[in-house]
Coordinates of C-alpha atoms and ligand atoms in Angstrom, one line a residue:
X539 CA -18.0 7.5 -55.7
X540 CA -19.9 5.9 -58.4
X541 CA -19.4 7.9 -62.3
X542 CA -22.9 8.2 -62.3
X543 CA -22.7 10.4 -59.3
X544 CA -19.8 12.3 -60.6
X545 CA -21.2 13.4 -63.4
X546 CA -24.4 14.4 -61.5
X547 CA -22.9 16.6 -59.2
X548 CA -21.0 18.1 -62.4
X549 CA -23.7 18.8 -64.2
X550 CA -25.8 20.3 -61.2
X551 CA -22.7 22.2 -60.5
X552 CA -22.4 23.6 -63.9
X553 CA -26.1 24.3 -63.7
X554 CA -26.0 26.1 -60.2
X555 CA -22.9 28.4 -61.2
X556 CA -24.8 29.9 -64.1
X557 CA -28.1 29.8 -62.4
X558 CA -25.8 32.4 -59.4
X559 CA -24.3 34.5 -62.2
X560 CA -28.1 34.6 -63.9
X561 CA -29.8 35.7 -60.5
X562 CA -26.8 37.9 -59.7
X563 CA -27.2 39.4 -62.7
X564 CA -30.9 40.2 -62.6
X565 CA -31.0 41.2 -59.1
X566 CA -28.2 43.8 -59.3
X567 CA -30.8 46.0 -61.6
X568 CA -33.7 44.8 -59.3
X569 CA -31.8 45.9 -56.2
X570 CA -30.9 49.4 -57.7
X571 CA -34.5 50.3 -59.0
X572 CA -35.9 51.0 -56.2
X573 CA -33.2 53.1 -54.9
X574 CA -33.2 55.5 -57.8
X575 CA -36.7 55.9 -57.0
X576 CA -36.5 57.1 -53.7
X577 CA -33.2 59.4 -55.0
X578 CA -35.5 61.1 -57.9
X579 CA -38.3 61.4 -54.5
X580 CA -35.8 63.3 -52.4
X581 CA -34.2 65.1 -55.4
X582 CA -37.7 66.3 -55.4
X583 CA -38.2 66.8 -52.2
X584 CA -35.0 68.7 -51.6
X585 CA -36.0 71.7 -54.6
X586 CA -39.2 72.6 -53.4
X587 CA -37.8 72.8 -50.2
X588 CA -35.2 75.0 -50.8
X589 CA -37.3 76.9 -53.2
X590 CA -40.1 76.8 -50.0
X591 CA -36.8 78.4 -47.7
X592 CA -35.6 80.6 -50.3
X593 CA -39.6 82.4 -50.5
X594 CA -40.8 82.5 -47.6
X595 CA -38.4 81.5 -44.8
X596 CA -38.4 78.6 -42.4
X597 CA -41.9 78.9 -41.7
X598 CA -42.8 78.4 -45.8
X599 CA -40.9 74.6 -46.1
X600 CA -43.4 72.0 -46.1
X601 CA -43.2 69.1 -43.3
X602 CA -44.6 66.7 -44.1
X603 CA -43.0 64.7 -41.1
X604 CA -41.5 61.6 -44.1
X605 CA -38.8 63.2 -44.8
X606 CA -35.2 63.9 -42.9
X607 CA -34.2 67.0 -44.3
X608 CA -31.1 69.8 -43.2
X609 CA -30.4 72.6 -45.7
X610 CA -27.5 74.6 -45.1
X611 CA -26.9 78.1 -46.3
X612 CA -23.1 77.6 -47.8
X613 CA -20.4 78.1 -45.5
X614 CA -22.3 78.2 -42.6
X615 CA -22.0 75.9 -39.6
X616 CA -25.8 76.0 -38.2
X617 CA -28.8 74.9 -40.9
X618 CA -31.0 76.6 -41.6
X619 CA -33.8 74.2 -41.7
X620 CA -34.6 71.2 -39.6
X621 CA -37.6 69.0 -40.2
X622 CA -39.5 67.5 -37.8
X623 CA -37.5 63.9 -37.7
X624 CA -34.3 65.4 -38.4
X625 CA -34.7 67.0 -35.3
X626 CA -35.0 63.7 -33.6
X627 CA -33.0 61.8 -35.6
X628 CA -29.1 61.8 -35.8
X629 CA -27.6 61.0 -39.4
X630 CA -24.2 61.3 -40.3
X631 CA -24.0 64.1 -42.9
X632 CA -21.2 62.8 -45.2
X633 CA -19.7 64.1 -48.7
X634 CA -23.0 62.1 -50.1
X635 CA -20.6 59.2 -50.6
X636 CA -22.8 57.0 -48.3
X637 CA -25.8 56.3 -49.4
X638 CA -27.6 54.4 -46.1
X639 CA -27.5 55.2 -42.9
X640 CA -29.0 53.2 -40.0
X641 CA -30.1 54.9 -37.0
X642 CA -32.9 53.8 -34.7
X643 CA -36.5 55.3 -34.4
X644 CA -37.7 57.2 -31.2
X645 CA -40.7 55.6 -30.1
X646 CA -42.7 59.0 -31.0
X647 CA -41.9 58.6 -34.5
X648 CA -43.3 55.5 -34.8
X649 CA -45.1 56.2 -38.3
X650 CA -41.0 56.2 -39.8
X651 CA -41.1 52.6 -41.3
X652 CA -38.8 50.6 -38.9
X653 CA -38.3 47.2 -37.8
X654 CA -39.4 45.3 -35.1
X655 CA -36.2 46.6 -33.0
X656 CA -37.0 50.5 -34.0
X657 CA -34.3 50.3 -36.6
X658 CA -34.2 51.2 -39.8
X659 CA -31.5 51.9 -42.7
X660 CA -32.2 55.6 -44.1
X661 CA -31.5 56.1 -47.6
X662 CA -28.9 59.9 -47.5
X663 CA -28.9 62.0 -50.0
X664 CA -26.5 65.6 -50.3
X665 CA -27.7 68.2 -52.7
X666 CA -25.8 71.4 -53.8
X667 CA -28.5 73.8 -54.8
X668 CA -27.4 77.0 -56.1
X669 CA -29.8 79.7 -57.1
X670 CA -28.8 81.3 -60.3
X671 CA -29.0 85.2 -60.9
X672 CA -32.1 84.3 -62.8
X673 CA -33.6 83.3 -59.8
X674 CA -34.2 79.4 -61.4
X675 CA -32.7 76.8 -58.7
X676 CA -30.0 74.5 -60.2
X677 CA -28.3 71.4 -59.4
X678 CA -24.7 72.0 -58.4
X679 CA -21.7 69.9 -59.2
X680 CA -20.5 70.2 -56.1
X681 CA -16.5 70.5 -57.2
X682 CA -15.9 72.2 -54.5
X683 CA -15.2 75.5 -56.1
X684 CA -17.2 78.1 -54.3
X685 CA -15.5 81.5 -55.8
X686 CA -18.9 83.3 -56.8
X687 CA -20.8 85.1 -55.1
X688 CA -24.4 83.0 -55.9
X689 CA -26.2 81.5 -53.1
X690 CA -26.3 78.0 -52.5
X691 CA -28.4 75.7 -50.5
X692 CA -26.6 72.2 -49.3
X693 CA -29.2 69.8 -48.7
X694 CA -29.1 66.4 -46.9
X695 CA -32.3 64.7 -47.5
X696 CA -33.4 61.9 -46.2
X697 CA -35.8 58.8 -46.6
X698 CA -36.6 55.2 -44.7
X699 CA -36.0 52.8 -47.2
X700 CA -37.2 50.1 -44.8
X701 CA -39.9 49.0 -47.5
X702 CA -37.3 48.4 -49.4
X703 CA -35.2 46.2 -47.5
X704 CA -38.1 44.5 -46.0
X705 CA -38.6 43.9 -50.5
X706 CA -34.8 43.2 -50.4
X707 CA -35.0 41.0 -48.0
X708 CA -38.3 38.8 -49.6
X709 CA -36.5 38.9 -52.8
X710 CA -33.4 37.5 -51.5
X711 CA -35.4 35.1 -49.8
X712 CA -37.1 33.8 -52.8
X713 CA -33.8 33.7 -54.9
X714 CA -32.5 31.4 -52.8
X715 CA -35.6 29.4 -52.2
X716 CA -35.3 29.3 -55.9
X717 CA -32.0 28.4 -56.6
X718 CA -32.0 25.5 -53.7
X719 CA -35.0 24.0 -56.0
X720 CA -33.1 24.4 -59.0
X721 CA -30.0 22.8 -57.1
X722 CA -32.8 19.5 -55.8
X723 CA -34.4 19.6 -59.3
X724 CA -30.9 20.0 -61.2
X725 CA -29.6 17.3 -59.6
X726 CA -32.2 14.9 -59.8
X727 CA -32.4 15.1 -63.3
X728 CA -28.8 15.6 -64.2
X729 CA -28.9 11.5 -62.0
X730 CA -31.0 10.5 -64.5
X731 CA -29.2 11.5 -67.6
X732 CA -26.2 10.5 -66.5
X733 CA -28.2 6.9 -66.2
X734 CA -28.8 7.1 -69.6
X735 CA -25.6 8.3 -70.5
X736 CA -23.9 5.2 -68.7
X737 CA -26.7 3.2 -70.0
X738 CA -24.4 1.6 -72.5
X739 CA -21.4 1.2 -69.8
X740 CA -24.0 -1.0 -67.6
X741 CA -25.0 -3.2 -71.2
X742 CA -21.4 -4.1 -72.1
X743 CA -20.0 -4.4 -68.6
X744 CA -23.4 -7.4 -68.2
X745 CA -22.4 -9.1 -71.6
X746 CA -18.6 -8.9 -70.9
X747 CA -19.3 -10.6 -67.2
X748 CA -21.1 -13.0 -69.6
X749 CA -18.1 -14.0 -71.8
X750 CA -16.7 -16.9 -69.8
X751 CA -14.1 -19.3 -70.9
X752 CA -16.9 -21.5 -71.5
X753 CA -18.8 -18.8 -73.6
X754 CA -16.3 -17.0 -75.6
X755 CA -18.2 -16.6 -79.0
X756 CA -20.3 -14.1 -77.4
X757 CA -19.6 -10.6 -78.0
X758 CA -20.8 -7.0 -77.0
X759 CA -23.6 -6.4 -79.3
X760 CA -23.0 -3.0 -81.6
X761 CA -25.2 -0.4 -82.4
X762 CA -26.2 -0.8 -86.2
X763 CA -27.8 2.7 -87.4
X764 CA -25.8 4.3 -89.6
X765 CA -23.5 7.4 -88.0
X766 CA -23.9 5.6 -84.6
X767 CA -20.7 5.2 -83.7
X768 CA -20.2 7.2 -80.5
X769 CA -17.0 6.6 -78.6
X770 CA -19.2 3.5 -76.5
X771 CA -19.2 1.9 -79.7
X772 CA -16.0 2.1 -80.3
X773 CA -14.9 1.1 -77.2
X774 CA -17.3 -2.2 -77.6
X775 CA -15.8 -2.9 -81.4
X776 CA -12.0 -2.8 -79.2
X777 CA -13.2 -5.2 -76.8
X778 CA -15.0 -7.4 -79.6
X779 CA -11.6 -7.3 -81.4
X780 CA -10.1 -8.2 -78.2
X781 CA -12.7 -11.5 -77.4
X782 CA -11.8 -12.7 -81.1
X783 CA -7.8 -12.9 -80.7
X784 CA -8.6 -14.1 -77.4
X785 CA -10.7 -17.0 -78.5
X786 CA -9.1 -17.2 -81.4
X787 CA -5.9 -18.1 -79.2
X788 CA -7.9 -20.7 -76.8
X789 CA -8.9 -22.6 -79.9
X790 CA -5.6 -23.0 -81.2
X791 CA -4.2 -24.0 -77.7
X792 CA -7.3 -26.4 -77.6
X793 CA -6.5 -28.0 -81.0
X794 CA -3.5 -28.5 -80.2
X795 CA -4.0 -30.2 -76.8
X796 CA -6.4 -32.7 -79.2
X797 CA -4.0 -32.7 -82.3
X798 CA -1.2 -33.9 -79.4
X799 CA -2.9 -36.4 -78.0
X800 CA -4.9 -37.7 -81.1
X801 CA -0.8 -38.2 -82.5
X802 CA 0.4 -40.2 -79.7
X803 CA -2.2 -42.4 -79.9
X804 CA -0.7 -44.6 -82.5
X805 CA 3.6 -44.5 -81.0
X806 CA 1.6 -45.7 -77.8
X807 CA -0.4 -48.7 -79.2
X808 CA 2.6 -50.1 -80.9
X809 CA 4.7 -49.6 -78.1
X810 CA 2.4 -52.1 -75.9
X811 CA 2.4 -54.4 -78.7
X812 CA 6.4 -54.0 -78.1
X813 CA 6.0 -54.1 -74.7
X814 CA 3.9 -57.2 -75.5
X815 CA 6.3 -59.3 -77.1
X816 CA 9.4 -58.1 -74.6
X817 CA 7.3 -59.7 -72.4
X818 CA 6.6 -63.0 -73.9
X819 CA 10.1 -63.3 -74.6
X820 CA 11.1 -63.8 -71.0
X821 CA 14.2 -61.4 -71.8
X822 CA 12.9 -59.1 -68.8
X823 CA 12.0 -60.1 -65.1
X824 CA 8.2 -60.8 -64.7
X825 CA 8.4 -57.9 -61.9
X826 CA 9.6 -55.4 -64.9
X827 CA 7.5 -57.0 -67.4
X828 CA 4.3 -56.2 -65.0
X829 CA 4.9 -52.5 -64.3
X830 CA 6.0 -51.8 -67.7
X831 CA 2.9 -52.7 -69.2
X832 CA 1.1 -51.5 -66.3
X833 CA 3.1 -47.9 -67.3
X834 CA 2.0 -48.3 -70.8
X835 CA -1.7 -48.9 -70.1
X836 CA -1.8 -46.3 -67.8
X837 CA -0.3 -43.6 -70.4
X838 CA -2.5 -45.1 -73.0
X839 CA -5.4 -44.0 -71.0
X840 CA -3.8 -40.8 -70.0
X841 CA -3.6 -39.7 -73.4
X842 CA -7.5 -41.0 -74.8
X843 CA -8.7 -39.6 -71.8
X844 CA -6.8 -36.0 -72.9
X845 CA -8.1 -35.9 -76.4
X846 CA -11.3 -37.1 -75.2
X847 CA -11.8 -33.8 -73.0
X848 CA -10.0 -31.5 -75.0
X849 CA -12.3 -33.0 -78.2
X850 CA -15.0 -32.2 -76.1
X851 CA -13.9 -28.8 -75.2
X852 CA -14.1 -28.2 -79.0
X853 CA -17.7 -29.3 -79.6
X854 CA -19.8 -26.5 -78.8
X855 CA -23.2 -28.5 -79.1
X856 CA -24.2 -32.0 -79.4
X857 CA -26.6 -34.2 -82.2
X858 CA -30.3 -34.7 -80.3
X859 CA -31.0 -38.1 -81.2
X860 CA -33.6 -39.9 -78.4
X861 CA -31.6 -41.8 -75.9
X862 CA -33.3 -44.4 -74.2
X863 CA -30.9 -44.1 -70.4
X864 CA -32.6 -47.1 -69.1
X865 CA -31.1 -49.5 -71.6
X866 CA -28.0 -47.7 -71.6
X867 CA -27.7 -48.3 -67.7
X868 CA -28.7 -51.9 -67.5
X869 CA -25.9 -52.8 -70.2
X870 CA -23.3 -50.7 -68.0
X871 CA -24.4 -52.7 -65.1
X872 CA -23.7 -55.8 -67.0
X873 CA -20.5 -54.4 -68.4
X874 CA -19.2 -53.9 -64.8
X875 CA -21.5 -56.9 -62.9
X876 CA -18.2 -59.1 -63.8
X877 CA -16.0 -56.7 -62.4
X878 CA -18.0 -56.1 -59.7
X879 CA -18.9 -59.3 -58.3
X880 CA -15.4 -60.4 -58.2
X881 CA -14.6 -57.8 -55.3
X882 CA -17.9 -59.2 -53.8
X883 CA -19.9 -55.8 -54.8
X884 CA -23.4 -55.8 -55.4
X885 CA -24.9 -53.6 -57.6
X886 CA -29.0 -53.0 -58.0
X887 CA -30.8 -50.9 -60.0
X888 CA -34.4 -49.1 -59.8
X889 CA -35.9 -47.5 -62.5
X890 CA -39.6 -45.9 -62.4
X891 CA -41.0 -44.2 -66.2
X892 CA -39.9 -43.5 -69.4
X893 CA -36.0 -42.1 -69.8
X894 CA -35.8 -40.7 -72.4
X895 CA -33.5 -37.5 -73.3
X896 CA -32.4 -35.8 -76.2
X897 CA -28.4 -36.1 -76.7
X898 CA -25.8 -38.0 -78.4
X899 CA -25.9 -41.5 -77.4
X900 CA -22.0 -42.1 -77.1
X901 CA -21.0 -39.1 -75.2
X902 CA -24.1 -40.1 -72.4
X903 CA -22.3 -43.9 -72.5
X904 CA -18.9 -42.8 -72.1
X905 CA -20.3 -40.2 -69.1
X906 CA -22.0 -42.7 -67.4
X907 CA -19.1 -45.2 -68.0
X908 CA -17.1 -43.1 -66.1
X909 CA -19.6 -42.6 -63.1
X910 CA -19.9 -46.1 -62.9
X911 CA -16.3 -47.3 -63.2
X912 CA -15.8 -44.9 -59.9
X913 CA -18.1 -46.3 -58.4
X914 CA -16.7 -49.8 -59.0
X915 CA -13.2 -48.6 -58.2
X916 CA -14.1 -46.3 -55.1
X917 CA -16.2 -48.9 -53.3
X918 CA -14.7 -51.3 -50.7
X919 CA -15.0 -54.7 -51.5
X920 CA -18.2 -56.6 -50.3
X921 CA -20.5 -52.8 -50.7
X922 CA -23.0 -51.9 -53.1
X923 CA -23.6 -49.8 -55.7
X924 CA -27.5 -48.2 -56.1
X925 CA -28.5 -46.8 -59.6
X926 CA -31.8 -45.7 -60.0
X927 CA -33.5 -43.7 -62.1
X928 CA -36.8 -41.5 -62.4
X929 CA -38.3 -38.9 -64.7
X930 CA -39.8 -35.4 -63.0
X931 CA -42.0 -33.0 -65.4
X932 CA -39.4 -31.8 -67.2
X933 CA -36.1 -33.8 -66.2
X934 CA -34.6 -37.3 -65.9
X935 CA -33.5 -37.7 -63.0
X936 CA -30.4 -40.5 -62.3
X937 CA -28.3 -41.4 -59.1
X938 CA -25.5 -43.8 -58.9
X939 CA -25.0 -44.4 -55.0
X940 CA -22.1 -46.2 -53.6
X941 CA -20.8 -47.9 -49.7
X942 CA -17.2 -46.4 -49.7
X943 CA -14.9 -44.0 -47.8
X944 CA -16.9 -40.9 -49.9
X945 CA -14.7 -38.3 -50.5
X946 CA -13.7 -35.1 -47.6
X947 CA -15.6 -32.3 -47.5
X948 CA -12.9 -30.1 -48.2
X949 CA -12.1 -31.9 -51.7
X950 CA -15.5 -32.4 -53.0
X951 CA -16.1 -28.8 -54.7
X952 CA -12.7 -29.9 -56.6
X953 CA -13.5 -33.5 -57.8
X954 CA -14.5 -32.4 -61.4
X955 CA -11.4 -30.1 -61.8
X956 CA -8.7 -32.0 -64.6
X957 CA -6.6 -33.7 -62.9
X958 CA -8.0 -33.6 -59.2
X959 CA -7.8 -36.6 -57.6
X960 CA -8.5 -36.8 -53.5
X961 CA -5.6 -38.4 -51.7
X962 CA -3.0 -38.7 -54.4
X963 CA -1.7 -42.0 -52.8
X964 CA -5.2 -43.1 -52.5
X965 CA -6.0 -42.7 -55.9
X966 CA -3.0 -43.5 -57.7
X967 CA -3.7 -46.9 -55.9
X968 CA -6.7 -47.4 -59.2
X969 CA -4.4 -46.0 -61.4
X970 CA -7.0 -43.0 -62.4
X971 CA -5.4 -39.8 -64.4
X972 CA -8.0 -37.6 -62.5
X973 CA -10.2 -36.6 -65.8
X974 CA -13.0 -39.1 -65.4
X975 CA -15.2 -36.6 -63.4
X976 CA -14.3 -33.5 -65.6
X977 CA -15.3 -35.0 -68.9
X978 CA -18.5 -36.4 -67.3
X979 CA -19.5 -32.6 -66.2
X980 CA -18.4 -31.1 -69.8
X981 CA -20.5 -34.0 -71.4
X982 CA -23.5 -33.4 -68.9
X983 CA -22.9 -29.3 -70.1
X984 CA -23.2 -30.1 -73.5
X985 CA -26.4 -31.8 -72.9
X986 CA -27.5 -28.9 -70.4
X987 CA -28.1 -31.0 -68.0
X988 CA -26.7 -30.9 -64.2
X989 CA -24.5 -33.1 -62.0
X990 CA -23.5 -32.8 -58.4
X991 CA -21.9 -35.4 -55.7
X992 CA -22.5 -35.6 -52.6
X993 CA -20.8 -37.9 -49.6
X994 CA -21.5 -39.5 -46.2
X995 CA -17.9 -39.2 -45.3
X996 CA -16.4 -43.0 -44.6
X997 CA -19.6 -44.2 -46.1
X998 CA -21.2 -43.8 -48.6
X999 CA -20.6 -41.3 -52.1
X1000 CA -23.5 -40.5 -54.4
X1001 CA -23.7 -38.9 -58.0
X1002 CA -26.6 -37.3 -59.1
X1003 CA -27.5 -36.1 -63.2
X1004 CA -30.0 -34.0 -63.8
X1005 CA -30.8 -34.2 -68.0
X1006 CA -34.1 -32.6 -69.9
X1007 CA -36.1 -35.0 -71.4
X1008 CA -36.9 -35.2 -74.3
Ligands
ATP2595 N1 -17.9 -42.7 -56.2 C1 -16.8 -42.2 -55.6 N2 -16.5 -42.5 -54.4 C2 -15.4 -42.0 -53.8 N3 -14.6 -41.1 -54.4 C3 -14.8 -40.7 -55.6 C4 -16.0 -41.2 -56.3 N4 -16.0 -40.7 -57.6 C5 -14.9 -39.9 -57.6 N5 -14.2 -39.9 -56.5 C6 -13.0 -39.1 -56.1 O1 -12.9 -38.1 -57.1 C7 -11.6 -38.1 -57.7 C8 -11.8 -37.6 -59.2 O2 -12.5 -38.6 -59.9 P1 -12.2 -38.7 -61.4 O3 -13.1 -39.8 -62.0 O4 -12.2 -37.4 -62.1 O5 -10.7 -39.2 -61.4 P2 -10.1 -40.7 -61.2 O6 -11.1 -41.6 -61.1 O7 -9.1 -40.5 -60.2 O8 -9.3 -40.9 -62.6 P3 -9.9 -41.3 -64.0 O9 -11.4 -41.3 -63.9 O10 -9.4 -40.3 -64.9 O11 -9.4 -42.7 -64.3 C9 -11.1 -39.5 -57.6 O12 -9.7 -39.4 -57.6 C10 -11.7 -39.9 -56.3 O13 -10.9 -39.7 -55.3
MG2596 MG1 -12.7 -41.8 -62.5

């Protein structure tokens, strides 16, 4: 479950339990009203009746056919007055402690509120009514303690309080009509401000997808007004102090790759001018003499391949000067015609408009260079390498196609990783370290351009670079 969900169902949660103890609250005192009503009604009711009985005997009580009412003479078993629907209607006559009764309607007192099934809940009511020697009628506590002499009246008295319930009942109903609403509308809104609660959450989780190994001077942007600093900024300036030990640290490693390699530069060169004059001196076999310079070389390219890349994972831009790639490409072809042509390789070129781009001339020679010398070295003998070149709207456009075994599916995601080489055997054969293709793509990167290869497996390979021009 998403946190944004959470803390919606939290805050409608929060928001329903006090909404409960709000309505519970209000419609304790709404639910009691009308109940003291009706008990004030039969409180009523019940004096003038006894003061009716008292007067002028059975015959003097008003009926007025709504009310249930027995009065008893005190400590006698038979009442002495019965109204009309008490007559018909059985109700328990308790201490008073219960206050409703249900009991069902005989169809000939149909004007007694009921419901639709001839129920209805009567509100009960016990009186003690004593007359005092004054002859006023008073309210007795009913203790229990009958040890004078005065008269009193017990009076159960009656009322159908299905009005009220039928009230109840549309009250009830419209509470919780209510507080479902308040649940919908609660929760709807509480969704959206936990949105914009998480708002900066979604920001810094976006830029921190962003900071790549490639990109790792970008940072989670802070909030700047003063007194801003919520516990989302604080949590951004941690990670932003994180991204600067962690790039700080890749930058070191990277120097050092390039300090390394820029340092064995010169112990290498001398040792193959060593390796030179062992060699001239006859004092090793020709055999050894070959494949130790052929060891030298190859570690002398090793090494200005290294501090080539890892020089160019320093840069982090490139000088726009105009280069002109058609030049450029006719003057590789010549470099690698001789080359070439003694393997019996063609190679043509084709180029259609202006191509220009905006870069820095040496890094697009020593890319292309690379591209080419594949080519050259990847081709069988007798084939043919294709460059051609053509400018779109907004791009120059270049492919260097060569006859060759390609390279497998499966290893052509992988050719620009450092280091990959298809077919160690195969390619150990041209003595290549494996870098070529990587410093070609960070080169192409720097000059945010693109470059893909594709291959006709066992035929052909071909290398395409997008650039911008310029
Ligand atoms: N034009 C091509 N035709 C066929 N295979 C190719 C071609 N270009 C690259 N490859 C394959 O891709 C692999 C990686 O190329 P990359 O240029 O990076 O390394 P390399 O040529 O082996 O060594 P380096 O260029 O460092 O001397 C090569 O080993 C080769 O197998
Ligand atoms: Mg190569």
């Amino acid at each position: 479950m998403s946190i944004r969900l959470k803390i919606s169902i939290l805050i409608a949660s929060a928001g329903l339990l006090s909404a409960l103890v709000f309505s519970a609250s209000v419609l304790f005192e709404m639910l009691e009203q009308p109940f003291r009503v009706m008990d004030t009604e039969l409180r009523t009711v019940a004096f003038e009746s006894v003061a009716a009985l008292d007067q002028a005997g059975v015959a003097g009580v008003r009926d007025n056919r709504r009310y249930w009412i027995k009065i008893y003479k005190r400590g006698e078993p038979e009442p002495l007055y019965v109204s009309h629907i008490a007559q018909k209607i059985d109700l328990p006559e308790s201490n008073g402690r219960k206050s409703l009764a249900h009991a069902y309607v005989p169809d000939e007192l149909s004007y007694v509120e009921h419901d639709s099934h001839g129920k209805t809940a009567f509100r009960i009511r016990r009186f003690v009514i004593e007359k005092e020697h004054t002859g006023v009628f008073e309210e007795d506590d009913d203790d229990g303690n009958y040890d004078d002499d005065e008269l009193k009246y017990i009076v159960y008295a009656a009322l159908s309080a299905e009005r009220v319930s039928d009230e109840i009942a549309d009250l009830m109903l419209s509470v919780a009509a209510g507080l479902l609403l308040s649940v919908v509308v609660l929760t709807a809104v509480s969704y959206m401000i936990a949105g914009y609660i998480l708002r900066p959450v979604r920001l810094m989780n976006a830029r921190t997808r962003s900071i790549t190994e490639r990109h790792l001077n970008l940072r989670i942007p802070l909030k700047e007004k003063a007194g801003a600093s919520d516990e989302f900024n604080t949590l951004a300036m941690t990670l932003n102090g994180v991204f600067d030990r962690l790039e700080n640290a890749f930058n070191k490693q990277k120097r050092l790759i390039a300090d390394a390699s820029h340092e064995l530069k010169t112990p290498l060169s001398i040792m193959r001018l060593i390796t030179d004059e062992v060699n001239m001196s006859g004092s090793i076999s020709a055999d050894d003499a070959r494949r130790l310079s052929e060891q030298v070389l190859r570690m002398e390219r090793l090494v200005k391949n290294i501090l080539n890349l890892s020089t160019l994972e320093l840069d982090s831009g490139i000088s726009a000067e105009a280069v002109e790639l058609r030049s450029m490409l006719e003057a590789l072809k010549e470099d690698y015609s001789l080359l070439a042509s003694e393997r019996g390789i063609s190679i043509v070129s084709e180029f259609t408009g202006v191509l220009t781009v905006g870069g820095d001339f040496d890094k697009l020679f020593r890319a292309f260079s690379n591209i080419l010398d594949n080519a050259v070295k990847y081709t069988s003998d007798g084939g043919i390498i294709r460059i051609t070149g053509f400018r779109t709207d907004e791009t120059v456009k270049i492919k260097i196609f060569n006859t060759g075994a390609g390279i497998p599916a499966a290893s052509i995601g992988r050719v620009f990783e450092q280091f990959y080489r298809v077919e160690e055997s195969r390619a150990s054969r041209y003595g290549g370290s494996g870098l070529g293709l990587a410093i070609v793509k960070r080169i192409i990167e720097l000059h945010k351009g693109e470059i893909n290869i594709e291959s006709v497996q066992g035929e052909s390979a071909t290398v395409t670079v997008i650039l911008p021009s310029s």
